[in-house]
Coordinates of C-alpha atoms in Angstrom, one line a residue:
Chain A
X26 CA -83.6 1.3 -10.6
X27 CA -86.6 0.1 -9.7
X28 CA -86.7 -1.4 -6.4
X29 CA -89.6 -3.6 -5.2
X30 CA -92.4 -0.9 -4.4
X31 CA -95.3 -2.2 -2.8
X32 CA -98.7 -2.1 -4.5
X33 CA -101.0 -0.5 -2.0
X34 CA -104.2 -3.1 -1.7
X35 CA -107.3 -1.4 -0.3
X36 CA -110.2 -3.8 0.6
X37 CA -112.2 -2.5 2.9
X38 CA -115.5 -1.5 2.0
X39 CA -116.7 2.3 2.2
X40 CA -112.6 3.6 2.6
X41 CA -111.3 6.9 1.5
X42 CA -108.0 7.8 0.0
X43 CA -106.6 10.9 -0.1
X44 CA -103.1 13.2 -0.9
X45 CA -101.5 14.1 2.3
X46 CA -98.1 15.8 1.6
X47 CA -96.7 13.3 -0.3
X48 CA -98.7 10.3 1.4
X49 CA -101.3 8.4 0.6
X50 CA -104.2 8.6 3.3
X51 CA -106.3 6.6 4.2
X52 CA -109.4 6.5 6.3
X53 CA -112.6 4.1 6.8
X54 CA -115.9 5.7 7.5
X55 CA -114.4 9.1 8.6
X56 CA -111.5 7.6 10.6
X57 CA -108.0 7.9 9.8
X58 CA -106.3 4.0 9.3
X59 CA -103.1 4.8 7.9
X60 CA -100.8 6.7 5.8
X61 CA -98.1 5.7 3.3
X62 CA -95.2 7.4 1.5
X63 CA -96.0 7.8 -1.8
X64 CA -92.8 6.8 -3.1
X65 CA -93.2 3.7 -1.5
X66 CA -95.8 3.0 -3.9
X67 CA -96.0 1.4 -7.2
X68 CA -99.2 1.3 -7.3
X69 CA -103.0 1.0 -6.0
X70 CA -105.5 -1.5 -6.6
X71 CA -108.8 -0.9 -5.1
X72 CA -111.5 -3.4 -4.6
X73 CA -115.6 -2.6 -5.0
X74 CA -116.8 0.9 -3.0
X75 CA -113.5 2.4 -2.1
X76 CA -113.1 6.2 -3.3
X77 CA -110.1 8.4 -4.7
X78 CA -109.7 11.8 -4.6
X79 CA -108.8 13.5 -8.0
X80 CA -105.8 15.0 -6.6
X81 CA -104.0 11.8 -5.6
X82 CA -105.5 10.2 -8.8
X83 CA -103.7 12.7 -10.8
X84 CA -100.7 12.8 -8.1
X85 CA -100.3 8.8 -9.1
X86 CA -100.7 9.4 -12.8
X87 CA -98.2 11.7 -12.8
X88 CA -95.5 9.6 -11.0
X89 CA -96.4 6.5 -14.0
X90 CA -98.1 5.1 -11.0
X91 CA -101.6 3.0 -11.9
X92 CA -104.7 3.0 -9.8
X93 CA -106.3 -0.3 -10.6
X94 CA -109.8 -1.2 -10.0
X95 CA -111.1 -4.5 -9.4
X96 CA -115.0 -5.6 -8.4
X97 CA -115.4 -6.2 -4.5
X98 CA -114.7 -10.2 -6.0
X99 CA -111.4 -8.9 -7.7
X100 CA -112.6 -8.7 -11.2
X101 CA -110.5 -6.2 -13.4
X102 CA -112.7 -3.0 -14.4
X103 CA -110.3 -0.6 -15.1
X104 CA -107.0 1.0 -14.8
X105 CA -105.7 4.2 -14.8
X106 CA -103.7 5.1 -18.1
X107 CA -100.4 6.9 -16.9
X108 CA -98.7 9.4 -19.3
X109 CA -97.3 6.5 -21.9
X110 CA -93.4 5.8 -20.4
X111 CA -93.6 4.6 -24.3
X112 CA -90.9 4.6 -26.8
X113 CA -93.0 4.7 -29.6
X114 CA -90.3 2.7 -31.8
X115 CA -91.1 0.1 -29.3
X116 CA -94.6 -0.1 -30.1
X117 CA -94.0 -0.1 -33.5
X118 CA -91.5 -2.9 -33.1
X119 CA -94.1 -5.0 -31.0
X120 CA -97.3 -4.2 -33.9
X121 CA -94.2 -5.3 -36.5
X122 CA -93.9 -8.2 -34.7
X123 CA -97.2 -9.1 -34.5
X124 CA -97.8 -8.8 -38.4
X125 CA -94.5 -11.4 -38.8
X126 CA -95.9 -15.0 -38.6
X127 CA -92.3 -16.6 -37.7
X128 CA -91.2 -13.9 -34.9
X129 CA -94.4 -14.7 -33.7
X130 CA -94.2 -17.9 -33.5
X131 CA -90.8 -17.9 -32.0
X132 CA -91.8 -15.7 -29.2
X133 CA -95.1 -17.8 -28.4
X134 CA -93.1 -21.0 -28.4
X135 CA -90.8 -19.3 -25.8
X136 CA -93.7 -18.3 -23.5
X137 CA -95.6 -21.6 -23.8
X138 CA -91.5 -23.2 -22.9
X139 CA -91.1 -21.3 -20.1
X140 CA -94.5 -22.0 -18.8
X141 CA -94.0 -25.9 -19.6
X142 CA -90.7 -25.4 -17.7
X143 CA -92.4 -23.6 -14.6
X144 CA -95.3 -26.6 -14.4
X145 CA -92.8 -29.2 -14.5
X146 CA -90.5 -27.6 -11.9
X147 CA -94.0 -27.2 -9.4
X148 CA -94.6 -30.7 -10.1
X149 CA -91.3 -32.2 -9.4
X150 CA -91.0 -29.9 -6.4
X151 CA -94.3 -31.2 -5.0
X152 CA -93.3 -35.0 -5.9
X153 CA -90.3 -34.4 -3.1
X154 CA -92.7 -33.8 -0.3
X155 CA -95.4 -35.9 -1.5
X156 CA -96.5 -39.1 0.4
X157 CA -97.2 -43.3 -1.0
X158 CA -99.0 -43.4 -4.5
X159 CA -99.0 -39.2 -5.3
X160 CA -95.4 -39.0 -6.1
X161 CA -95.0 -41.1 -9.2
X162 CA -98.6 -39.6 -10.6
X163 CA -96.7 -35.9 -10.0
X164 CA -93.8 -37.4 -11.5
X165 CA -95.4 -39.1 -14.5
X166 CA -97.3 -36.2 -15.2
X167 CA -94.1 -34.0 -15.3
X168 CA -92.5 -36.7 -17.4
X169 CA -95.8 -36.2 -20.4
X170 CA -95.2 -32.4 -19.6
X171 CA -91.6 -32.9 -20.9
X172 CA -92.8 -34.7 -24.2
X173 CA -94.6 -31.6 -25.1
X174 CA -91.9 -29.6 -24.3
X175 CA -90.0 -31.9 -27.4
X176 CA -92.7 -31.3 -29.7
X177 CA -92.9 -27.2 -28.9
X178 CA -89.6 -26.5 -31.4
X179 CA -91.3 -28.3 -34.3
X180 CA -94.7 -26.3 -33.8
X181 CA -95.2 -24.6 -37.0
X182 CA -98.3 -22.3 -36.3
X183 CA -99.0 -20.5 -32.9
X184 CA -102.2 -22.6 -33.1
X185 CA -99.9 -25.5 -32.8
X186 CA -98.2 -23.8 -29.9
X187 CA -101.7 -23.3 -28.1
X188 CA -102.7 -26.8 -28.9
X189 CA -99.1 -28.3 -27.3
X190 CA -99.5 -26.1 -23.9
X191 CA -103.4 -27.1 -24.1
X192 CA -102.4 -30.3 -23.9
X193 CA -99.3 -30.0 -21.3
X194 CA -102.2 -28.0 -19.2
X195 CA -104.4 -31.2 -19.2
X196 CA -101.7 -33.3 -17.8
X197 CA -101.1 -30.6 -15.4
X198 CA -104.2 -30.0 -14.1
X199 CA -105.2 -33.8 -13.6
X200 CA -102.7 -34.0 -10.7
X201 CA -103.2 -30.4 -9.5
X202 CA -105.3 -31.9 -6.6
X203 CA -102.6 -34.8 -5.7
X204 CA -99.8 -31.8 -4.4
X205 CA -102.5 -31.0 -2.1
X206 CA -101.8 -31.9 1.9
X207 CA -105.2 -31.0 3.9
X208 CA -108.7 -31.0 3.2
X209 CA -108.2 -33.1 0.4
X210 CA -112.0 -33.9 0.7
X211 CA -113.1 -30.5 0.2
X212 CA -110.6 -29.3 -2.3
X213 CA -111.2 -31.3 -5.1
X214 CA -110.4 -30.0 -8.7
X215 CA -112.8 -30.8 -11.8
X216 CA -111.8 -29.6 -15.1
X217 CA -110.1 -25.5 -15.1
X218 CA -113.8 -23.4 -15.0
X219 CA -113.2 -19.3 -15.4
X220 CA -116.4 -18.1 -14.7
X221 CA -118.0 -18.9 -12.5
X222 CA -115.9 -21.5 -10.2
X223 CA -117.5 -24.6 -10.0
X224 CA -115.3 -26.2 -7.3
X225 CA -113.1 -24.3 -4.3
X226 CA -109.5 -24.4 -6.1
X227 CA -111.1 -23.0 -9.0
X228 CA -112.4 -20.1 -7.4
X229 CA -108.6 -19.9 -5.6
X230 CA -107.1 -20.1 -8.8
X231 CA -109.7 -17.2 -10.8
X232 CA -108.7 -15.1 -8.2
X233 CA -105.1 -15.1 -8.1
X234 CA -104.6 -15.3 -11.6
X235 CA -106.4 -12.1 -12.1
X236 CA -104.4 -10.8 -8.7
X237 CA -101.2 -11.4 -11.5
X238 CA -102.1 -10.5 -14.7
X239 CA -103.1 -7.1 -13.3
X240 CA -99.7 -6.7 -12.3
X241 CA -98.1 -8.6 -15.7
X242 CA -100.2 -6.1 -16.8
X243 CA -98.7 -3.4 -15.0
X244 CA -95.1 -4.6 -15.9
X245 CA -95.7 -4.2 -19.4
X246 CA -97.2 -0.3 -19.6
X247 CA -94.0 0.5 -16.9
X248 CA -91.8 -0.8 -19.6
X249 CA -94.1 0.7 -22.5
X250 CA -95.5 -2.2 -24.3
X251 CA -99.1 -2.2 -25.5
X252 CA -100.5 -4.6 -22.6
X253 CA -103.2 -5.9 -25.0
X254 CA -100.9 -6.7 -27.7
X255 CA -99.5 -10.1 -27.4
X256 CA -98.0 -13.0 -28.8
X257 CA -99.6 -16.4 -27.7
X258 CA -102.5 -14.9 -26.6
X259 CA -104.9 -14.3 -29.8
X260 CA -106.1 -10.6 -30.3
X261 CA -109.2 -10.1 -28.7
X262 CA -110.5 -6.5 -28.0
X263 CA -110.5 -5.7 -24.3
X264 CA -108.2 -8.6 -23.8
X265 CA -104.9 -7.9 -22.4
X266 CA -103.1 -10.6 -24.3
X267 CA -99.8 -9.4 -23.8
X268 CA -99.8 -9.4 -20.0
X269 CA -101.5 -13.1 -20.0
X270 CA -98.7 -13.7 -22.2
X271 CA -95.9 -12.7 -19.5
X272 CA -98.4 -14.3 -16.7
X273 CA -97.8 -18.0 -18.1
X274 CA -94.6 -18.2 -17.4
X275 CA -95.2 -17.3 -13.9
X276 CA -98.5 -19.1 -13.5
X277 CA -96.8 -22.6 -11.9
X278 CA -94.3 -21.0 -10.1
X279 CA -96.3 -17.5 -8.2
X280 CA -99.9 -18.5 -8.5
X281 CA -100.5 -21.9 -8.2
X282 CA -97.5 -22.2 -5.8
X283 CA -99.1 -19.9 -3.8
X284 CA -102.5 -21.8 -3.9
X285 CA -100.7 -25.3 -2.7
X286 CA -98.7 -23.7 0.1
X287 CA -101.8 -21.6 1.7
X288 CA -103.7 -24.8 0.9
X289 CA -101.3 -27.0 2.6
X290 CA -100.6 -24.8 5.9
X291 CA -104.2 -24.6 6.3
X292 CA -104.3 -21.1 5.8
X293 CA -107.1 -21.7 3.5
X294 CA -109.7 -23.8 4.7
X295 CA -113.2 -24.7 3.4
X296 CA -114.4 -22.2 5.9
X297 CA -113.0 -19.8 3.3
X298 CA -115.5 -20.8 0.4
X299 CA -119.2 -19.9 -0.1
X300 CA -121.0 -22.8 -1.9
X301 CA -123.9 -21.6 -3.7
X302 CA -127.6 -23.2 -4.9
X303 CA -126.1 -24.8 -8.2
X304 CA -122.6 -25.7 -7.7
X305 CA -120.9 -22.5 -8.3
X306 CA -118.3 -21.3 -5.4
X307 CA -116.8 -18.1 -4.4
X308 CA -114.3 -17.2 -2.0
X309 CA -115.3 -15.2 1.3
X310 CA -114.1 -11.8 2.4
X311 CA -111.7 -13.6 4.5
X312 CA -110.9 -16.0 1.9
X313 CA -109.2 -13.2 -0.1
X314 CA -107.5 -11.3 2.2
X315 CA -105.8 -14.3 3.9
X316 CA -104.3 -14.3 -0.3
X317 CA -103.5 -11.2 -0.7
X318 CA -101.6 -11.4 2.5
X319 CA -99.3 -14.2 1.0
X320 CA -99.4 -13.1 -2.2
X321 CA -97.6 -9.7 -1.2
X322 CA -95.1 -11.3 1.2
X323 CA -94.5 -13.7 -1.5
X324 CA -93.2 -10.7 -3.9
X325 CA -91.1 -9.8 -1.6
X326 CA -89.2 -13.7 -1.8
X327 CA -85.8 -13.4 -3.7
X328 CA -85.2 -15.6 -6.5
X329 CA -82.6 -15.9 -8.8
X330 CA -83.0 -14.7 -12.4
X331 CA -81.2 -16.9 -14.9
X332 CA -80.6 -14.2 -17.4
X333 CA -79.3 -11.3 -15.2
X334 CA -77.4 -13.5 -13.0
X335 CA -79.2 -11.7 -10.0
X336 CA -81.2 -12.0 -7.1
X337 CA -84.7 -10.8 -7.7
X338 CA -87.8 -10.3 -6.3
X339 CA -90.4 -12.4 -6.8
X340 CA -93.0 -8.8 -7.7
X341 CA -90.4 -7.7 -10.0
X342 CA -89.8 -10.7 -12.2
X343 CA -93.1 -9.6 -14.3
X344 CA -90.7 -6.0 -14.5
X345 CA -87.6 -8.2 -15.7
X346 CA -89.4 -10.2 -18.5
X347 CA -91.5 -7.4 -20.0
X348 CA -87.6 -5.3 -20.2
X349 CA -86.1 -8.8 -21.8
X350 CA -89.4 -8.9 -24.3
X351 CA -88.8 -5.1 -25.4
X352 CA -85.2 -5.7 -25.8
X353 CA -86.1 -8.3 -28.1
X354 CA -88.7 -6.6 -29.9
X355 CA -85.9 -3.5 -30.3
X356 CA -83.3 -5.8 -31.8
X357 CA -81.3 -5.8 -29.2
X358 CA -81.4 -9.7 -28.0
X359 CA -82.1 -12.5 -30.4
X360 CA -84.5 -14.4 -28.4
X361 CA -87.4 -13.8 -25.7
X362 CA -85.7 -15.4 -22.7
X363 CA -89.5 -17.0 -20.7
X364 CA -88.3 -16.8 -16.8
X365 CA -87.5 -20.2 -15.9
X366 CA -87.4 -21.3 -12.0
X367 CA -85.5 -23.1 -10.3
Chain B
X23 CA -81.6 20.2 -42.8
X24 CA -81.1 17.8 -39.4
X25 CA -83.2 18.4 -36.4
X26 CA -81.0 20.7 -34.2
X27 CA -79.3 18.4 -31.2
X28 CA -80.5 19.7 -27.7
X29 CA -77.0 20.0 -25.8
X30 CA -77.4 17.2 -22.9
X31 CA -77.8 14.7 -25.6
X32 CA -74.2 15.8 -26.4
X33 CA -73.2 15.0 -22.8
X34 CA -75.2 11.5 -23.0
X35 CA -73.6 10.7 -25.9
X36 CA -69.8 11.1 -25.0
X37 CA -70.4 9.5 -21.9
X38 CA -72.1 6.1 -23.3
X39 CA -73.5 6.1 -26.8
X40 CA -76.0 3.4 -25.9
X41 CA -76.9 6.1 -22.3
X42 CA -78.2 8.7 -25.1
X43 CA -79.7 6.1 -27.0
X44 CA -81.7 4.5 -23.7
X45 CA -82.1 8.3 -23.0
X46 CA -83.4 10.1 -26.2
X47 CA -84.7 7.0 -28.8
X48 CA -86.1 4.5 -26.0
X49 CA -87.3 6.9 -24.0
X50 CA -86.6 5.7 -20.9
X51 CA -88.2 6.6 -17.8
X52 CA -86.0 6.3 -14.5
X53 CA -85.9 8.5 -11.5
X54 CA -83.0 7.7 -8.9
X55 CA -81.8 9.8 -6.5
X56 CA -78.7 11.3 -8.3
X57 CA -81.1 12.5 -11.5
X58 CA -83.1 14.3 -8.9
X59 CA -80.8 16.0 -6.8
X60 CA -79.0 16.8 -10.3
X61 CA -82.4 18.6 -11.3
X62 CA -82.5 20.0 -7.7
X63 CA -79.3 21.8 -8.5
X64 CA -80.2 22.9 -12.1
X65 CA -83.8 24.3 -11.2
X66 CA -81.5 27.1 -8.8
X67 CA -79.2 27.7 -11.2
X68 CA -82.3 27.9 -13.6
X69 CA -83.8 30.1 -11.3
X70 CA -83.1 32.8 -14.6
X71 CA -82.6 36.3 -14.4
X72 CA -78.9 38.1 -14.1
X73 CA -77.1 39.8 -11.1
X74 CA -73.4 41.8 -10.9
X75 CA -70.5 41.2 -8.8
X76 CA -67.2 42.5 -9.3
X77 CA -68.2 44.0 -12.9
X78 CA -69.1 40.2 -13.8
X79 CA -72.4 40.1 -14.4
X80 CA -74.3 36.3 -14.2
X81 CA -76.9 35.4 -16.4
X82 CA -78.9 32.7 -15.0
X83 CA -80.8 29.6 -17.6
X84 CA -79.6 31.5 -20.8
X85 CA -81.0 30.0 -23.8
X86 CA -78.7 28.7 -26.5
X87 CA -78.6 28.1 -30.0
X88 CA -76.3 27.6 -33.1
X89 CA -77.9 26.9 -36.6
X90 CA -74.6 26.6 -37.9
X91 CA -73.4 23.4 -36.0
X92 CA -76.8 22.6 -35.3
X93 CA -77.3 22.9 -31.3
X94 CA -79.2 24.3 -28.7
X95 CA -80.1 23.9 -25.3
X96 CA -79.6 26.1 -22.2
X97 CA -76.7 27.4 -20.3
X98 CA -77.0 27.0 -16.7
X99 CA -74.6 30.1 -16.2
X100 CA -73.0 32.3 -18.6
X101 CA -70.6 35.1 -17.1
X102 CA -70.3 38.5 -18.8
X103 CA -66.9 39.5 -18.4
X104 CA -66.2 43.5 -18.1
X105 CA -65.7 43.7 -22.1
X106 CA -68.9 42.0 -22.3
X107 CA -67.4 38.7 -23.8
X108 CA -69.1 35.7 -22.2
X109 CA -68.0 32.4 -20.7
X110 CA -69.8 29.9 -19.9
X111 CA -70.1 28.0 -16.7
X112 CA -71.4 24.2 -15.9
X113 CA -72.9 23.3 -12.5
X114 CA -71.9 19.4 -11.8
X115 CA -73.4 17.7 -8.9
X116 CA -72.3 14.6 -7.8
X117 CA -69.0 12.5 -8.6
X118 CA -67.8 13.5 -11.9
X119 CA -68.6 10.5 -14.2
X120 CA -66.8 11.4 -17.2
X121 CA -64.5 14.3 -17.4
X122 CA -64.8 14.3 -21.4
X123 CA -68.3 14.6 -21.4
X124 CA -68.4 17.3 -19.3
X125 CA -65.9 19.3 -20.9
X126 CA -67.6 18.5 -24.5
X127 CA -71.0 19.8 -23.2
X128 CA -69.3 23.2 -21.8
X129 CA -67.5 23.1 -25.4
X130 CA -70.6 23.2 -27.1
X131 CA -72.3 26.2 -25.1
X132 CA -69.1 27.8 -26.1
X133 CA -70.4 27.2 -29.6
X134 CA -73.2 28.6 -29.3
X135 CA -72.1 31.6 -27.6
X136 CA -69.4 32.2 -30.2
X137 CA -72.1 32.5 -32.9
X138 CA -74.8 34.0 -30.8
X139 CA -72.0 37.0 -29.2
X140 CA -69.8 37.1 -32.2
X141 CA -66.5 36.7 -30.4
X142 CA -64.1 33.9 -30.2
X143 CA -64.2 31.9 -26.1
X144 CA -61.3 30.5 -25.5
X145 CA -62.2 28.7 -22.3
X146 CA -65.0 28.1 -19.3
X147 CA -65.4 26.7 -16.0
X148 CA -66.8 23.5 -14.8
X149 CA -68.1 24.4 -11.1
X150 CA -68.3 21.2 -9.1
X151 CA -70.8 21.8 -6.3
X152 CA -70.0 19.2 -3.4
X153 CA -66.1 20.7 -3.5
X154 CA -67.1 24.5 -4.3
X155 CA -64.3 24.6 -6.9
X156 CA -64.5 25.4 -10.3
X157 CA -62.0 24.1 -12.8
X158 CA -60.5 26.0 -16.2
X159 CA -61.9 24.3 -19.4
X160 CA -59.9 25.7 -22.7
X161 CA -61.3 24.9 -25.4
X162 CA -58.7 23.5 -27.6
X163 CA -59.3 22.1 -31.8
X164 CA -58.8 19.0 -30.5
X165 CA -62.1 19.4 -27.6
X166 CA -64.2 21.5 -30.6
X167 CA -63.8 18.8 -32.9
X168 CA -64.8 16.0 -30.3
X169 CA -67.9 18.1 -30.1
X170 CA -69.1 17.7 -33.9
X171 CA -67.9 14.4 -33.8
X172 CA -70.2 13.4 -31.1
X173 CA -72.9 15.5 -33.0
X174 CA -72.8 13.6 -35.9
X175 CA -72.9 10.4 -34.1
X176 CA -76.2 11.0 -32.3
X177 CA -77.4 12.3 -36.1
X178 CA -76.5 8.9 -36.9
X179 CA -78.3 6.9 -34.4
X180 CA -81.2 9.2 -34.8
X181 CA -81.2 7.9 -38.6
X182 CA -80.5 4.6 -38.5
X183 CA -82.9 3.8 -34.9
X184 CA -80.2 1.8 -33.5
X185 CA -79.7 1.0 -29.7
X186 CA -76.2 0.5 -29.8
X187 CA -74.1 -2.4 -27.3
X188 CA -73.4 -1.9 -24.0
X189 CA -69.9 -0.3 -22.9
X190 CA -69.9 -3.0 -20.1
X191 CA -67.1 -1.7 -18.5
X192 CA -66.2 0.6 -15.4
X193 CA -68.4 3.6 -16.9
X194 CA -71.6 0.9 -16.0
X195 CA -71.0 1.5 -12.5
X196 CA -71.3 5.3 -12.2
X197 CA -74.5 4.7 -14.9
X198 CA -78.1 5.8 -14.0
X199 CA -79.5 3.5 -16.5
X200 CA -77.6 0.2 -15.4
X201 CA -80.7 -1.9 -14.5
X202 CA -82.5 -0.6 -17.7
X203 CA -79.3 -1.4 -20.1
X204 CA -78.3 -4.5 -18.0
X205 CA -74.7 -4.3 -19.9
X206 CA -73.4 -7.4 -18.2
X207 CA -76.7 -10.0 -18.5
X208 CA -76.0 -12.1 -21.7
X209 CA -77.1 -11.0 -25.2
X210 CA -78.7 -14.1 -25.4
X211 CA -78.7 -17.6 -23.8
X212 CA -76.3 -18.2 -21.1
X213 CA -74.5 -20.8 -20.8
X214 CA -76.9 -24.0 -19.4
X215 CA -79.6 -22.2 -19.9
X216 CA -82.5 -23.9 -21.7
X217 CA -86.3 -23.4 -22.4
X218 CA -86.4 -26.5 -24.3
X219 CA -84.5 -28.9 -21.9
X220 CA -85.8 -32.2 -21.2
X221 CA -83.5 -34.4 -19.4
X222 CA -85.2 -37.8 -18.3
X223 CA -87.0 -37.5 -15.2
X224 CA -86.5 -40.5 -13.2

């Protein structure tokens, strides 16, 4: 059973963490903050000049539980390797798969449907509360979202597939601005930029989707896949393909969700953004705490799980759908089933 | 010549086919609270070593091993009777999930001992830890051939790499491994369930 643990975030410049017992401890320039059960933990992610002791480094490898280190701005550098929880017939199944153009293909188009699904559902859910002109644009948007959803079962090539959520993404992203309720002014949405942000929801956006696919990524090594092995996602070395894989799926429905309602309750402001010589943005100390805040209460939120029939927390839905994606790969389900919300 | 079968996959295997399979071919990795206070009890009865009582003497985490049926493992207690014939004894914690599986896993040490002592066993004890009893276990044809029969399955599923289907029935609730096999979620689509829907949107 694995029951929602809590990954342990640690922002605060210059802190130390160390084994206590079985806690973790922590303490900021000599003084002790806080300690946590360890078996409370699934996990740490640490951001920029926060420090580890080897003992609770190897005490966290032991218990299959990653330390994850981001950049003080949340950029992915590394993560721990934990003792593989593999079944290496699973791997071999998921490299097999790989090599097999058509179960490729069937499992991209499954990924980019449940995404498709997911953007659709945000949209029409935003349409409900939004005010005058904004609701039909949501809604017409969702509407060219649904033709691509028709065209995804006759894609014949996962370049087709890429091409079909490419352009479902476009649509998408051309009302992304219109579900917004405050500051609409400041929070104004070019075209999607990765690095660096050229515009405030942007820079929201970088930053929670790398937030997620670090614990997609997560997700996939607890269940034993190869995290950089995946589907939709092309092979790129040092890509984790795989995990953005199980990310798009939860993209409309956990991080972009989350970026509307902080957005909208004017829990993120433009007080939150640093605009830089040159039009680039980044988001300020306070910025990304006030997200990491929602983000974690958010995985605590239950939703129900089509497949298992269950209430499930929001953090372990990237657990569920890496679990239904290895019982797919072993044989022992006939389709990946892509998480769709309701 | 077969890999030898360590004796807990026996236990696995008579409980729920697909258990051993999850177990000892997927490999996977659960801790709950049960598996742990199980090993809790089998680390002090694995404490090794031997002591007397009564002209019994108890021999603690005795290794086993039979190369004619194939088995091994270790015994958490075998008892030396006065004539020196031994029997062997099975800690249970816990509620007893399946009384055949036990009773095939003591079977087997008896299997093993047989060959390793020379000597026929006609019987052992189950010692259930919560009540403090332990119950007679004779092992009949019937409970010796159960055990080879469940060898040869595993053997099989070792060959063929197959996770086998969920039991999905009361044995799912006592299961360690129910979240991991998920016996009662769908094989495949449920019922209105549809990645590819696209009902007008008005």
């Amino acid at each position: 059973m694995r029951h929602l643990l809590n990954t342990l975030y640690v922002q605060t410049q210059g802190s130390y963490l160390r084994l206590e017992n079985d806690n973790v401890r922590v303490d900021v320039d000599g003084e002790f903050k806080t300690r946590l059960p360890l078996h409370h933990l699934d996990g740490i992610v640490v951001f920029g000049n926060v420090l580890l002791s080897p003992y609770l480094i190897q005490k966290l490898g032991r218990s299959h539980k990653p330390v994850t280190w981001l950049t003080e701005w949340g950029q992915f550098t590394a993560r721990s390797e934990t003792p593989v929880s593999g079944n290496v017939l699973l791997r071999v199944a998921q490299h097999a798969c790989t090599c097999d153009a058509a179960r490729t293909l069937a499992v991209a188009r499954f990924i980019a449907a449940g995404k498709l699904q997911n953007q659709k559902t945000t949209l029409l859910r935003s349409a409900r509360e939004a005010a005058g002109e904004d609701a039909p644009a949501l809604r017409q948007a969702a509407r060219d979202i649904n033709a691509q959803i028709a065209v995804l079962p006759l894609a014949e090539t996962v370049d087709e597939v890429r091409g079909i959520e490419g352009t479902a993404a476009r649509s998408y992203f051309e009302v992304f601005s219109l579900m917004l309720r405050a500051n609409r002014d400041f929070f104004w949405l070019g075209e999607r930029t990765r690095r660096p942000a050229r515009d405030p929801i942007n820079a929201v956006l970088n930053y929670v989707y790398t937030l997620l696919a670090g614990e997609c990524a997560s997700a996939c090594q607890a269940v034993g896949l190869d995290p950089q092995i995946g589907f939709l996602h092309a092979l790129r070395p040092g890509r984790q393909s795989l995990a953005l894989d199980l990310m798009e799926e939860l993209r409309p429905v956990v991080a972009d969700r989350a970026v509307v309602t902080l957005i909208n309750r004017q829990q993120l402001t433009p007080r939150d953004f640093i605009l830089h010589e040159g039009r680039t943005v980044t988001l300020t100390e306070d910025g990304r705490r006030t997200i990491l805040k929602h983000l974690q209460e958010r995985k605590g939120e239950e939703v129900y799980h089509p497949i298992t029939g269950r209430k499930t927390p929001i953090g372990l839905i990237p657990h569920v759908q890496a679990r239904l994606l290895a019982q797919h790969l072993r044989g022992d389900r006939p389709h990946y089933p892509p998480y769709l919300h309701r | 010549m077969d890999d030898p079968i360590p004796l807990s996959a026996l236990q696995h295997f008579v409980f729920c086919p697909r258990q051993y399979a999850l177990i000892h071919i997927e490999q996977v990795w659960t801790e709950n609270e049960q598996t742990a206070r199980g090993r809790g009890q089998h680390e002090r009865a694995h404490g090794g070593g031997s002591e007397e009582r009564d002209g019994v003497r108890t021999l603690r985490a005795l290794p086993l091993v039979s190369r004619e049926h194939g088995l091994f493992g270790v015994a958490d207690v075998v008892e030396l009777l006065p004539d020196g014939s031994p029997r062997p004894v099975e800690y249970k914690s816990g509620r007893a999930k399946s009384r055949l599986a036990d009773e095939v896993q003591l079977c087997a040490q008896a299997l093993c001992l047989e060959e390793m002592f020379s000597g026929s066993i006609p019987g052992g004890y189950i010692y259930h830890v919560a009540s403090r009893k332990r119950r007679e276990v004779t092992f009949t044809p019937e409970l010796r051939a159960a055990v080879l029969a469940a060898r040869d399955g595993i053997r099989e599923l070792l060959r063929s790499r197959r996770l086998p289907e969920p039991a999905a029935d009361d044995r799912c609730q006592l299961c360690s491994l129910y979240d991991e096999c998920e016996p009662f979620a769908p094989r495949d689509f449920p019922a209105g369930y549809d990645p590819f829907e696209t009902r007008p949107i008005p």
